[in-house]
């Protein structure tokens, strides 16, 4: 193998001379680490299993490794298509379809004067499901604003409830010996060990409507990690809000507009700046990243009423985050008075009508 390796060699006792790299019929292949010796590398390999999203960095969104399969023949009639692909990135969540034979790949030489062709090429498509990856959600959203003192927290038990009958199911951040409570991350340990909170989510996204100007308005976004078992490397956040078509400036995050509905520009992808905040550390003092967004007001649509300033939907690393119920959003201070005036007006009108009818009778 080049650019990757199997986790186990298997039983190769029947080979006497040139011992194969692996003799298992269902090997698990992992990526090599950066800094691997050049004689073990191929092009576009050795990224430690970390793949960026295509939007964040197309150059690091793919990875390659090479396998030389013995006793498989040398023609496209003797080579058998592999089966039962499984992709872990990390943990479960991906379901892979069967390998499909497609048009053979073509390779251009370094001097670009000659093209060679593979004997056979097949594609395997793997799709991700949040429901297969974990039984409960992995993130939630809380809201606040400058015009209302109410801070709307994540919905209670958004990602599960505290198991009071089983001590140690979550971690109290005020514990004096928290380091002894949090185990070291072991092999294939993907289960979150979270702080004890009302929502029990590994990640919380907070959207705060910070300031209002004559022609602009400002939002502060904070992502907090409550997971003691995992750092989130090269994280990303997808936010849906109708004012993203007038985003003027973003501070300390990268931004790219997404247009899933072609003409409607209401979805944005945000991610950290390299070597600054592209790593969301595990729960603790450094377990958060934040940025501010400056929007230009569109006179035809802008309003602070009825929760318009809050996002419609948020995804963290591709997982849909649990939003608070719309009726709990921070409202303008005069929202309740409008409702009260309307009710009083209705009551006054009703009493006046009854008095008129009684007087007429």
Tab-separated table of C-alpha atoms in Angstrom:
chain	number	residue	atom	x	y	z
A	1	UNK	CA	0.000	0.000	0.000
A	2	UNK	CA	0.974	3.606	-0.603
A	3	UNK	CA	-0.584	6.590	1.159
A	4	UNK	CA	-2.568	4.430	3.590
A	5	UNK	CA	-2.358	1.301	5.694
A	6	UNK	CA	-4.589	-1.436	7.082
A	7	UNK	CA	-5.080	-1.621	10.828
A	8	UNK	CA	-4.462	-5.398	10.870
A	9	UNK	CA	-2.293	-7.670	8.744
A	10	UNK	CA	-4.298	-10.854	9.238
A	11	UNK	CA	-3.057	-14.412	8.731
A	12	UNK	CA	-0.341	-14.431	6.052
A	13	UNK	CA	1.247	-17.725	7.134
A	14	UNK	CA	0.674	-19.385	3.737
A	15	UNK	CA	3.078	-16.935	2.107
A	16	UNK	CA	6.745	-17.911	2.372
A	17	UNK	CA	8.633	-15.198	0.544
A	18	UNK	CA	7.177	-11.753	-0.148
A	19	UNK	CA	4.786	-11.240	2.791
A	20	UNK	CA	1.734	-9.129	1.803
A	21	UNK	CA	0.787	-5.965	3.609
A	22	UNK	CA	-2.585	-7.500	4.518
A	23	UNK	CA	-4.269	-10.886	4.006
A	24	UNK	CA	-7.736	-10.055	5.360
A	25	UNK	CA	-10.720	-10.108	3.015
A	26	UNK	CA	-12.357	-7.204	4.846
A	27	UNK	CA	-9.491	-4.863	5.798
A	28	UNK	CA	-9.931	-1.547	7.568
A	29	UNK	CA	-7.851	1.112	5.798
A	30	UNK	CA	-6.741	4.315	7.534
A	31	UNK	CA	-4.961	7.398	6.264
A	32	UNK	CA	-1.289	8.018	7.030
A	33	UNK	CA	-0.159	10.981	9.095
A	34	UNK	CA	1.467	14.129	7.709
A	35	UNK	CA	5.241	13.738	7.650
A	36	UNK	CA	5.131	10.135	6.407
A	37	UNK	CA	8.380	9.174	4.573
A	38	UNK	CA	8.213	10.045	0.879
A	39	UNK	CA	8.712	6.436	-0.239
A	40	UNK	CA	5.348	5.588	1.424
A	41	UNK	CA	3.397	8.500	-0.044
A	42	UNK	CA	1.418	9.101	-3.203
A	43	UNK	CA	-0.118	12.327	-4.469
A	44	UNK	CA	-2.896	13.798	-2.317
A	45	UNK	CA	-2.367	11.443	0.625
A	46	UNK	CA	-1.367	11.501	4.251
A	47	UNK	CA	-3.721	13.992	5.905
A	48	UNK	CA	-4.284	12.099	9.128
A	49	UNK	CA	-7.826	11.252	8.094
A	50	UNK	CA	-8.921	14.914	8.136
A	51	UNK	CA	-10.938	16.020	5.117
A	52	UNK	CA	-12.155	19.589	4.721
A	53	UNK	CA	-15.510	20.420	3.238
A	54	UNK	CA	-15.374	21.415	-0.420
A	55	UNK	CA	-16.426	24.973	0.439
A	56	UNK	CA	-13.747	25.484	3.105
A	57	UNK	CA	-10.790	24.256	1.059
A	58	UNK	CA	-11.180	22.265	-2.195
A	59	UNK	CA	-7.460	21.382	-2.155
A	60	UNK	CA	-7.847	19.372	1.072
A	61	UNK	CA	-11.345	18.026	0.428
A	62	UNK	CA	-10.055	14.771	-1.062
A	63	UNK	CA	-7.541	12.092	-0.135
A	64	UNK	CA	-5.950	9.170	-1.987
A	65	UNK	CA	-4.215	5.886	-1.279
A	66	UNK	CA	-2.997	3.090	-3.530
A	67	UNK	CA	-3.445	-0.674	-3.134
A	68	UNK	CA	-1.656	-3.365	-5.126
A	69	UNK	CA	-3.905	-6.454	-5.029
A	70	UNK	CA	-2.291	-9.817	-5.565
A	71	UNK	CA	-3.852	-12.874	-7.242
A	72	UNK	CA	-6.397	-10.661	-8.987
A	73	UNK	CA	-5.269	-11.062	-12.582
A	74	UNK	CA	-4.219	-8.325	-14.949
A	75	UNK	CA	-7.315	-7.759	-17.084
A	76	UNK	CA	-10.671	-6.134	-16.468
A	77	UNK	CA	-12.306	-9.555	-16.795
A	78	UNK	CA	-10.427	-11.123	-13.880
A	79	UNK	CA	-10.612	-8.198	-11.448
A	80	UNK	CA	-13.609	-8.480	-9.133
A	81	UNK	CA	-15.419	-5.406	-7.877
A	82	UNK	CA	-15.040	-4.960	-4.063
A	83	UNK	CA	-18.144	-5.064	-1.870
A	84	UNK	CA	-19.461	-3.886	1.492
A	85	UNK	CA	-17.831	-0.467	1.807
A	86	UNK	CA	-18.068	1.333	5.152
A	87	UNK	CA	-16.963	4.922	5.782
A	88	UNK	CA	-16.213	6.133	9.297
A	89	UNK	CA	-15.596	9.856	9.752
A	90	UNK	CA	-15.512	9.440	12.751
A	91	UNK	CA	-17.981	6.911	14.068
A	92	UNK	CA	-21.113	5.722	12.253
A	93	UNK	CA	-23.498	7.783	10.140
A	94	UNK	CA	-22.484	6.959	6.568
A	95	UNK	CA	-24.218	4.358	4.412
A	96	UNK	CA	-22.355	3.282	1.276
A	97	UNK	CA	-23.987	1.912	-1.844
A	98	UNK	CA	-22.568	-0.795	-4.121
A	99	UNK	CA	-19.577	-0.126	-6.327
A	100	UNK	CA	-20.617	0.878	-9.841
A	101	UNK	CA	-18.369	0.441	-12.865
A	102	UNK	CA	-17.873	3.780	-14.626
A	103	UNK	CA	-15.754	5.153	-17.430
A	104	UNK	CA	-12.059	4.321	-16.818
A	105	UNK	CA	-10.013	7.083	-15.183
A	106	UNK	CA	-7.425	8.855	-17.318
A	107	UNK	CA	-4.042	10.037	-16.043
A	108	UNK	CA	-1.952	12.814	-17.577
A	109	UNK	CA	1.850	12.601	-17.305
A	110	UNK	CA	3.834	15.380	-15.673
A	111	UNK	CA	4.900	16.831	-19.025
A	112	UNK	CA	1.249	16.709	-20.189
A	113	UNK	CA	2.209	15.004	-23.431
A	114	UNK	CA	0.795	11.556	-22.735
A	115	UNK	CA	-2.421	10.159	-21.229
A	116	UNK	CA	-2.739	6.689	-19.729
A	117	UNK	CA	-5.914	4.862	-18.787
A	118	UNK	CA	-6.961	2.586	-15.926
A	119	UNK	CA	-8.051	-0.991	-16.652
A	120	UNK	CA	-11.243	-0.461	-14.652
A	121	UNK	CA	-12.787	2.286	-12.525
A	122	UNK	CA	-15.718	2.116	-10.115
A	123	UNK	CA	-17.454	4.652	-7.922
A	124	UNK	CA	-18.939	4.162	-4.468
A	125	UNK	CA	-21.325	6.803	-3.105
A	126	UNK	CA	-21.762	7.156	0.669
A	127	UNK	CA	-24.541	9.277	2.152
A	128	UNK	CA	-24.660	10.726	5.666
A	129	UNK	CA	-27.613	10.494	8.038
A	130	UNK	CA	-27.671	12.376	11.326
A	131	UNK	CA	-30.155	9.847	12.709
A	132	UNK	CA	-27.811	6.926	12.014
A	133	UNK	CA	-24.826	8.768	13.478
A	134	UNK	CA	-26.442	9.245	16.889
A	135	UNK	CA	-29.814	8.712	18.512
A	136	UNK	CA	-30.041	12.281	19.814
A	137	UNK	CA	-29.169	15.705	18.323
A	138	UNK	CA	-25.634	17.027	18.777
A	139	UNK	CA	-26.206	20.781	18.995
A	140	UNK	CA	-28.755	23.374	20.014
A	141	UNK	CA	-29.362	27.115	19.609
A	142	UNK	CA	-29.916	29.823	22.228
A	143	UNK	CA	-31.031	33.406	21.495
A	144	UNK	CA	-30.787	36.892	22.994
A	145	UNK	CA	-31.052	40.532	21.924
A	146	UNK	CA	-30.228	44.068	23.035
A	147	UNK	CA	-33.911	45.067	23.067
A	148	UNK	CA	-35.064	42.370	25.496
A	149	UNK	CA	-33.493	41.177	28.741
A	150	UNK	CA	-34.772	37.660	28.152
A	151	UNK	CA	-32.123	35.091	27.198
A	152	UNK	CA	-33.827	32.182	25.495
A	153	UNK	CA	-31.816	29.049	26.378
A	154	UNK	CA	-31.574	25.842	24.414
A	155	UNK	CA	-34.748	23.771	24.806
A	156	UNK	CA	-34.639	21.590	27.887
A	157	UNK	CA	-33.436	18.034	27.174
A	158	UNK	CA	-32.744	19.074	23.549
A	159	UNK	CA	-30.022	16.401	23.267
A	160	UNK	CA	-31.139	14.195	26.141
A	161	UNK	CA	-31.852	14.572	29.839
A	162	UNK	CA	-29.526	14.177	32.787
A	163	UNK	CA	-29.574	10.654	34.173
A	164	UNK	CA	-29.898	11.393	37.877
A	165	UNK	CA	-29.985	7.682	38.705
A	166	UNK	CA	-26.555	7.122	37.166
A	167	UNK	CA	-23.795	9.333	38.602
A	168	UNK	CA	-21.079	10.184	36.105
A	169	UNK	CA	-23.371	10.399	33.079
A	170	UNK	CA	-22.266	14.034	32.740
A	171	UNK	CA	-19.533	16.214	34.230
A	172	UNK	CA	-20.074	19.006	36.742
A	173	UNK	CA	-17.800	21.882	35.595
A	174	UNK	CA	-17.468	23.016	39.227
A	175	UNK	CA	-16.008	19.686	40.363
A	176	UNK	CA	-12.672	20.272	42.165
A	177	UNK	CA	-10.897	17.379	40.441
A	178	UNK	CA	-12.438	17.553	36.986
A	179	UNK	CA	-9.305	16.149	35.306
A	180	UNK	CA	-9.761	12.844	37.132
A	181	UNK	CA	-13.414	12.662	36.104
A	182	UNK	CA	-12.762	13.144	32.379
A	183	UNK	CA	-11.128	10.033	30.890
A	184	UNK	CA	-8.422	10.263	28.274
A	185	UNK	CA	-9.739	9.809	24.750
A	186	UNK	CA	-9.308	6.145	23.859
A	187	UNK	CA	-9.430	4.311	20.558
A	188	UNK	CA	-12.756	4.715	18.736
A	189	UNK	CA	-14.206	6.672	21.669
A	190	UNK	CA	-16.769	8.826	19.881
A	191	UNK	CA	-19.389	8.974	22.657
A	192	UNK	CA	-19.656	12.528	24.027
A	193	UNK	CA	-18.985	13.178	27.685
A	194	UNK	CA	-20.675	16.514	28.238
A	195	UNK	CA	-21.049	19.110	30.939
A	196	UNK	CA	-24.156	18.795	33.077
A	197	UNK	CA	-26.590	21.269	31.499
A	198	UNK	CA	-30.328	21.531	31.048
A	199	UNK	CA	-29.975	20.757	27.334
A	200	UNK	CA	-27.148	18.153	27.520
A	201	UNK	CA	-25.887	19.039	24.026
A	202	UNK	CA	-22.194	18.682	23.093
A	203	UNK	CA	-22.324	22.000	21.178
A	204	UNK	CA	-24.358	25.167	21.682
A	205	UNK	CA	-24.659	28.009	19.158
A	206	UNK	CA	-25.709	31.369	20.606
A	207	UNK	CA	-27.141	34.085	18.339
A	208	UNK	CA	-27.188	37.559	19.924
A	209	UNK	CA	-28.702	40.571	18.183
A	210	UNK	CA	-26.134	43.051	19.458
A	211	UNK	CA	-26.714	46.540	18.017
A	212	UNK	CA	-28.960	48.569	15.767
A	213	UNK	CA	-27.709	51.374	13.514
A	214	UNK	CA	-29.438	53.642	11.035
A	215	UNK	CA	-28.582	51.524	7.998
A	216	UNK	CA	-27.024	48.425	9.582
A	217	UNK	CA	-27.543	45.920	12.391
A	218	UNK	CA	-25.000	43.681	14.132
A	219	UNK	CA	-25.101	40.088	15.378
A	220	UNK	CA	-22.684	38.174	17.607
A	221	UNK	CA	-22.373	34.400	17.118
A	222	UNK	CA	-20.753	32.223	19.801
A	223	UNK	CA	-20.123	28.480	19.499
A	224	UNK	CA	-19.464	26.681	22.782
A	225	UNK	CA	-18.161	23.128	23.139
A	226	UNK	CA	-19.537	21.192	26.131
A	227	UNK	CA	-17.903	17.936	25.032
A	228	UNK	CA	-14.916	16.786	27.126
A	229	UNK	CA	-14.129	13.947	24.702
A	230	UNK	CA	-13.660	15.814	21.445
A	231	UNK	CA	-12.034	18.803	19.786
A	232	UNK	CA	-13.722	19.938	16.580
A	233	UNK	CA	-11.026	20.454	13.959
A	234	UNK	CA	-11.926	22.653	10.969
A	235	UNK	CA	-15.524	22.997	12.148
A	236	UNK	CA	-18.177	24.718	10.066
A	237	UNK	CA	-21.518	26.378	10.655
A	238	UNK	CA	-24.359	26.786	8.145
A	239	UNK	CA	-26.917	29.483	8.955
A	240	UNK	CA	-30.154	30.342	7.163
A	241	UNK	CA	-31.422	33.942	7.437
A	242	UNK	CA	-33.056	36.177	4.791
A	243	UNK	CA	-30.622	39.071	5.405
A	244	UNK	CA	-27.539	37.136	4.251
A	245	UNK	CA	-28.023	38.670	0.806
A	246	UNK	CA	-26.921	41.953	2.445
A	247	UNK	CA	-24.056	40.761	4.660
A	248	UNK	CA	-21.606	43.669	4.742
A	249	UNK	CA	-18.765	42.419	6.945
A	250	UNK	CA	-17.833	39.418	9.074
A	251	UNK	CA	-15.162	39.463	11.769
A	252	UNK	CA	-12.799	36.546	12.626
A	253	UNK	CA	-14.760	33.911	10.647
A	254	UNK	CA	-14.558	32.915	7.012
A	255	UNK	CA	-17.741	33.168	4.963
A	256	UNK	CA	-19.160	31.806	1.740
A	257	UNK	CA	-22.652	32.224	0.396
A	258	UNK	CA	-24.614	29.080	-0.398
A	259	UNK	CA	-27.552	29.230	-2.779
A	260	UNK	CA	-29.495	25.962	-2.441
A	261	UNK	CA	-32.506	27.637	-4.073
A	262	UNK	CA	-30.522	29.284	-6.919
A	263	UNK	CA	-32.005	32.777	-6.860
A	264	UNK	CA	-32.532	33.015	-3.082
A	265	UNK	CA	-29.360	34.005	-1.222
A	266	UNK	CA	-30.364	33.316	2.385
A	267	UNK	CA	-27.857	30.627	3.444
A	268	UNK	CA	-24.244	31.102	4.510
A	269	UNK	CA	-21.430	28.820	5.562
A	270	UNK	CA	-19.088	30.072	8.305
A	271	UNK	CA	-15.846	28.532	9.499
A	272	UNK	CA	-12.762	29.476	11.487
A	273	UNK	CA	-9.645	31.313	10.340
A	274	UNK	CA	-6.680	28.967	9.930
A	275	UNK	CA	-4.293	28.889	12.918
A	276	UNK	CA	-6.582	31.310	14.798
A	277	UNK	CA	-9.963	29.772	15.587
A	278	UNK	CA	-10.380	26.829	13.190
A	279	UNK	CA	-10.057	24.491	16.199
A	280	UNK	CA	-12.952	24.382	18.666
A	281	UNK	CA	-11.263	23.000	21.777
A	282	UNK	CA	-12.879	20.598	24.208
A	283	UNK	CA	-15.081	21.866	27.028
A	284	UNK	CA	-13.390	24.384	29.290
A	285	UNK	CA	-12.078	27.939	29.209
A	286	UNK	CA	-10.891	27.623	25.587
A	287	UNK	CA	-13.902	25.666	24.388
A	288	UNK	CA	-15.574	28.463	22.427
A	289	UNK	CA	-15.175	30.585	19.289
A	290	UNK	CA	-17.059	33.745	18.378
A	291	UNK	CA	-17.518	36.330	15.675
A	292	UNK	CA	-19.686	39.301	14.738
A	293	UNK	CA	-21.679	39.854	11.555
A	294	UNK	CA	-22.697	43.245	10.156
A	295	UNK	CA	-25.812	43.327	7.950
A	296	UNK	CA	-27.125	46.152	5.790
A	297	UNK	CA	-30.836	46.767	6.286
A	298	UNK	CA	-33.232	46.088	3.452
A	299	UNK	CA	-36.086	48.571	3.917
A	300	UNK	CA	-38.495	46.222	2.211
A	301	UNK	CA	-37.957	43.329	4.626
A	302	UNK	CA	-36.020	44.439	7.727
A	303	UNK	CA	-37.788	44.386	11.085
A	304	UNK	CA	-37.095	43.392	14.679
A	305	UNK	CA	-40.676	42.262	15.154
A	306	UNK	CA	-41.852	38.677	15.569
A	307	UNK	CA	-38.339	37.231	15.818
A	308	UNK	CA	-37.352	38.164	12.266
A	309	UNK	CA	-33.765	38.943	13.368
A	310	UNK	CA	-33.128	35.351	14.471
A	311	UNK	CA	-31.976	32.513	12.199
A	312	UNK	CA	-34.424	30.135	10.581
A	313	UNK	CA	-32.109	27.133	10.857
A	314	UNK	CA	-28.537	26.347	11.956
A	315	UNK	CA	-26.299	23.356	11.198
A	316	UNK	CA	-23.047	22.550	12.990
A	317	UNK	CA	-20.708	20.209	11.066
A	318	UNK	CA	-23.675	19.160	8.949
A	319	UNK	CA	-25.962	18.284	11.871
A	320	UNK	CA	-29.248	20.131	12.299
A	321	UNK	CA	-29.296	22.034	15.605
A	322	UNK	CA	-32.376	22.146	17.839
A	323	UNK	CA	-33.987	25.611	17.744
A	324	UNK	CA	-36.107	27.114	20.566
A	325	UNK	CA	-39.880	27.277	19.916
A	326	UNK	CA	-40.759	30.468	17.952
A	327	UNK	CA	-43.168	31.684	20.638
A	328	UNK	CA	-40.258	31.950	23.109
A	329	UNK	CA	-38.106	34.270	20.927
A	330	UNK	CA	-37.202	37.661	22.455
A	331	UNK	CA	-39.868	40.126	21.323
A	332	UNK	CA	-39.750	43.895	21.150
A	333	UNK	CA	-40.738	45.537	24.469
A	334	UNK	CA	-43.897	47.001	22.919
A	335	UNK	CA	-44.999	43.635	21.556
A	336	UNK	CA	-47.016	42.789	24.662
A	337	UNK	CA	-48.476	46.310	24.925
A	338	UNK	CA	-49.732	46.079	21.326
A	339	UNK	CA	-51.505	42.871	22.216
A	340	UNK	CA	-52.921	44.443	25.407
A	341	UNK	CA	-54.172	47.555	23.559
A	342	UNK	CA	-55.792	45.390	20.951
A	343	UNK	CA	-57.580	43.354	23.631
A	344	UNK	CA	-58.711	46.507	25.511
A	345	UNK	CA	-60.000	48.047	22.296
A	346	UNK	CA	-62.018	44.930	21.567
A	347	UNK	CA	-63.418	44.864	25.107
A	348	UNK	CA	-64.319	48.589	24.978
A	349	UNK	CA	-66.081	48.164	21.655
A	350	UNK	CA	-68.031	45.197	23.016
A	351	UNK	CA	-69.159	47.099	26.153
A	352	UNK	CA	-70.180	50.128	24.075
A	353	UNK	CA	-72.270	47.933	21.797
A	354	UNK	CA	-73.977	46.269	24.761
A	355	UNK	CA	-74.733	49.675	26.354
A	356	UNK	CA	-76.181	50.915	23.070
A	357	UNK	CA	-78.421	47.860	22.758
A	358	UNK	CA	-79.575	48.108	26.367
A	359	UNK	CA	-80.281	51.830	25.966
A	360	UNK	CA	-82.211	51.190	22.775
A	361	UNK	CA	-84.277	48.529	24.478
